[in-house]
Amino acid sequence: YELVFFLFSHKSYADTVLDTLEREFKKAEYLTEEERELMEQAGSAAERSSLLRRIKQNQKLFDFRLYRDHCIKTPEGIFIKDLSIIRNRNLATVMIVDNAVYSFGFQLENGIPIIPFYSPQVNPDDQELKHLIYYFEQVHARDDVRLQNRVAFQLRELQQLDLQQQLIIINQQQPEQQQIEEEDEEEEGEEEGCEEEQEDEGTEVDDPEAGSPPAYQVYGKSA
């Protein structure tokens, strides 16, 4: 595998974190299958120790690093990790792991969604990376990882389902909205009728022929 780290972050910030991860990775007792075979072929313990040091010195956790400058920014301000910028790789063998599905929205079948990790205190039982390794082992020999991803995660179906649900909600809301508008129009008509009655009642003047008339009123205010 080639491991490419594709981030939303700016390079200056991201490299600080990635360099730390790479240092910790070199401390870990991890070897590729080829490196393990070399270790088994080493004769003495001293040879194995020397070989291990050389392997660790040359080990790289990340083959490439991509940053915010490599993302596509939508008019809504969302950053999309468009895999088409990787010109010299066949997308049939490329997978992107991200906790935000929208980030690989341009190539859904290449994406592997994963649960966010915040800290050991927040996620003490997190096993997602172990599950991810198991999944990688399952798709390693596939000619096109997108076919397996499509079956495993069904993101395209979820996207269509989400659109269908939105249409259902819109269709449900339209009669309700129409009813609300009709009720508002009826209330406005009743209020206008009340205002006209109040105006007729409120514009009274003294009638010298009516004996003792009430005080002069304009819209309910006594003079």
Coordinates of C-alpha atoms in Angstrom, one line a residue:
Y1 CA 0.0 0.0 0.0
E2 CA 0.9 3.6 -0.5
L3 CA -0.3 5.7 2.4
V4 CA -1.3 9.2 1.5
F5 CA -2.5 11.6 4.2
F6 CA -5.1 14.0 2.8
L7 CA -6.0 16.8 5.2
F8 CA -8.2 19.9 5.3
S9 CA -5.5 21.5 7.4
H10 CA -2.8 23.9 6.2
K11 CA 0.7 22.4 5.6
S12 CA 2.4 24.3 8.4
Y13 CA 0.0 22.9 11.0
A14 CA -0.5 19.4 9.5
D15 CA 3.2 18.6 9.2
T16 CA 3.7 19.2 12.9
V17 CA 1.2 16.4 13.7
L18 CA 2.3 14.1 10.9
D19 CA 6.0 14.3 11.8
T20 CA 5.1 13.3 15.4
L21 CA 3.0 10.3 14.1
E22 CA 5.9 9.2 11.9
R23 CA 8.3 9.3 14.8
E24 CA 6.0 7.2 16.9
F25 CA 5.5 4.8 14.0
K26 CA 9.2 4.2 13.8
K27 CA 9.2 3.3 17.5
A28 CA 6.5 0.7 17.0
E29 CA 7.3 -2.9 16.3
Y30 CA 5.8 -3.0 12.9
L31 CA 7.3 -4.6 9.8
T32 CA 6.0 -5.3 6.4
E33 CA 5.9 -8.8 5.1
E34 CA 9.0 -8.2 3.1
E35 CA 10.8 -6.7 6.1
R36 CA 9.8 -9.7 8.2
E37 CA 11.3 -12.1 5.7
L38 CA 14.6 -10.2 5.7
M39 CA 14.7 -10.4 9.5
E40 CA 14.1 -14.1 9.4
Q41 CA 17.0 -14.6 6.9
A42 CA 19.4 -12.7 9.2
G43 CA 21.7 -15.1 10.9
S44 CA 22.8 -13.8 14.3
A45 CA 21.0 -11.5 16.8
A46 CA 23.5 -8.8 16.1
E47 CA 22.7 -9.0 12.3
R48 CA 19.0 -8.8 13.1
S49 CA 19.5 -5.8 15.4
S50 CA 21.6 -4.0 12.7
L51 CA 19.1 -4.8 10.0
L52 CA 16.2 -3.6 12.2
R53 CA 17.9 -0.3 12.8
R54 CA 18.4 0.2 9.0
I55 CA 14.8 -0.7 8.3
K56 CA 13.5 1.7 10.9
Q57 CA 15.6 4.5 9.6
N58 CA 14.2 4.1 6.1
Q59 CA 10.6 3.5 7.2
K60 CA 8.1 6.1 6.2
L61 CA 4.5 6.2 7.5
F62 CA 3.3 8.5 4.7
D63 CA 4.2 8.1 1.1
F64 CA 2.6 11.5 0.2
R65 CA 1.0 14.3 2.0
L66 CA -1.9 16.4 0.6
Y67 CA -3.2 19.5 2.3
R68 CA -6.0 22.1 2.1
D69 CA -4.4 23.6 -1.0
H70 CA -5.1 20.3 -2.8
C71 CA -8.8 20.3 -1.9
I72 CA -11.7 21.8 -3.9
K73 CA -13.7 24.5 -2.0
T74 CA -17.4 24.6 -2.8
P75 CA -19.4 27.8 -2.9
E76 CA -20.8 26.8 0.5
G77 CA -17.3 26.8 2.0
I78 CA -17.0 23.0 2.1
F79 CA -13.6 21.4 1.3
I80 CA -13.8 18.3 -1.0
K81 CA -10.9 15.9 -1.3
D82 CA -11.1 15.2 -5.0
L83 CA -9.1 12.1 -5.9
S84 CA -8.9 13.0 -9.5
I85 CA -5.9 15.2 -8.7
I86 CA -3.9 12.0 -8.3
R87 CA -3.0 11.7 -12.0
N88 CA -0.7 8.8 -12.1
R89 CA -2.8 6.3 -10.0
N90 CA -5.6 4.1 -11.1
L91 CA -8.6 5.0 -8.9
A92 CA -9.6 1.3 -9.0
T93 CA -6.9 0.7 -6.4
V94 CA -7.3 3.9 -4.4
M95 CA -9.2 4.1 -1.1
I96 CA -9.9 7.2 1.0
V97 CA -10.7 6.8 4.7
D98 CA -12.5 9.8 6.3
N99 CA -15.0 10.4 9.1
A100 CA -16.8 13.0 7.0
V101 CA -18.4 11.3 4.0
Y102 CA -18.9 14.6 2.2
S103 CA -15.2 15.0 1.9
F104 CA -15.0 12.2 -0.7
G105 CA -18.3 13.0 -2.2
F106 CA -16.8 13.2 -5.7
Q107 CA -15.7 9.6 -5.6
L108 CA -18.1 7.8 -3.1
E109 CA -17.1 4.3 -4.1
N110 CA -13.5 5.0 -3.2
G111 CA -14.4 6.1 0.2
I112 CA -14.4 4.2 3.5
P113 CA -16.4 6.0 6.3
I114 CA -15.0 5.7 9.8
I115 CA -16.1 6.8 13.2
P116 CA -14.4 10.0 14.5
F117 CA -11.7 9.6 17.1
Y118 CA -11.1 12.4 19.6
S119 CA -9.0 11.1 22.5
P120 CA -8.6 7.9 24.6
Q121 CA -10.7 9.6 27.3
V122 CA -13.6 10.2 24.9
N123 CA -13.2 6.9 22.9
P124 CA -11.6 4.5 25.4
D125 CA -12.8 1.4 23.5
D126 CA -12.0 2.6 20.0
Q127 CA -11.2 -0.4 17.7
E128 CA -11.8 1.3 14.3
L129 CA -8.3 1.1 13.0
K130 CA -8.2 -2.6 13.7
H131 CA -11.4 -3.1 11.8
L132 CA -9.9 -1.0 9.0
I133 CA -6.8 -3.3 8.8
Y134 CA -9.1 -6.3 8.5
Y135 CA -11.0 -4.7 5.7
F136 CA -7.9 -3.8 3.9
E137 CA -6.8 -7.4 4.0
Q138 CA -10.1 -8.4 2.5
V139 CA -9.9 -6.0 -0.5
H140 CA -6.1 -6.3 -1.0
A141 CA -6.4 -8.7 -3.9
R142 CA -9.4 -7.0 -5.6
D143 CA -8.9 -5.6 -9.1
D144 CA -11.3 -2.8 -8.3
V145 CA -11.8 -1.8 -4.6
R146 CA -14.7 0.4 -5.6
L147 CA -16.9 -2.7 -6.3
Q148 CA -16.2 -4.1 -2.8
N149 CA -16.8 -0.7 -1.2
R150 CA -20.1 -0.3 -3.0
V151 CA -21.3 -3.5 -1.5
A152 CA -19.9 -3.0 1.9
F153 CA -20.9 0.6 2.6
Q154 CA -23.7 1.3 0.1
L155 CA -23.0 5.0 0.2
R156 CA -24.6 5.6 -3.2
E157 CA -27.8 4.0 -2.0
L158 CA -27.7 6.1 1.1
Q159 CA -27.3 9.2 -1.0
Q160 CA -30.3 8.2 -3.1
L161 CA -32.3 7.4 0.0
D162 CA -31.4 10.7 1.5
L163 CA -32.6 12.5 -1.6
Q164 CA -35.8 10.4 -1.6
Q165 CA -36.4 11.3 2.0
Q166 CA -36.0 14.9 1.3
L167 CA -38.5 14.7 -1.5
I168 CA -41.0 13.0 0.8
I169 CA -40.5 15.6 3.4
I170 CA -41.0 18.4 0.8
N171 CA -44.2 16.7 -0.5
Q172 CA -45.5 16.4 3.0
Q173 CA -44.7 20.0 3.8
Q174 CA -46.3 21.4 0.7
P175 CA -50.0 20.7 1.8
E176 CA -49.2 21.8 5.3
Q177 CA -47.6 25.0 4.1
Q178 CA -50.6 25.6 1.8
Q179 CA -53.0 25.1 4.7
I180 CA -51.0 27.5 6.8
E181 CA -51.0 30.1 4.1
E182 CA -54.8 29.7 3.7
E183 CA -55.3 30.1 7.5
D184 CA -53.1 33.2 7.5
E185 CA -55.2 34.7 4.7
E186 CA -58.4 34.0 6.6
E187 CA -57.0 35.5 9.7
E188 CA -55.8 38.6 7.8
G189 CA -59.4 38.9 6.3
E190 CA -60.9 38.7 9.8
E191 CA -58.5 41.3 11.1
E192 CA -59.3 43.7 8.3
G193 CA -63.0 43.2 9.0
C194 CA -62.4 44.0 12.7
E195 CA -60.4 47.1 11.9
E196 CA -63.2 48.4 9.6
E197 CA -65.8 47.9 12.4
Q198 CA -63.5 49.6 14.9
E199 CA -63.0 52.5 12.5
D200 CA -66.8 52.9 12.0
E201 CA -67.4 52.7 15.8
G202 CA -64.5 55.0 16.6
T203 CA -65.3 58.0 14.4
E204 CA -68.2 59.3 16.4
V205 CA -69.0 63.1 16.7
D206 CA -71.3 65.0 18.9
D207 CA -74.9 65.2 17.5
P208 CA -76.6 68.3 18.8
E209 CA -80.0 66.7 18.1
A210 CA -79.3 63.6 20.2
G211 CA -79.5 65.0 23.7
S212 CA -76.4 64.1 25.7
P213 CA -74.0 62.5 23.2
P214 CA -70.8 60.6 24.3
A215 CA -67.4 62.3 24.3
Y216 CA -65.7 62.6 20.9
Q217 CA -63.7 59.5 20.1
V218 CA -61.1 58.8 17.4
Y219 CA -60.0 55.2 17.2
G220 CA -60.9 54.5 20.8
K221 CA -59.2 57.6 22.3
S222 CA -61.4 59.9 24.4
A223 CA -61.1 63.6 23.8

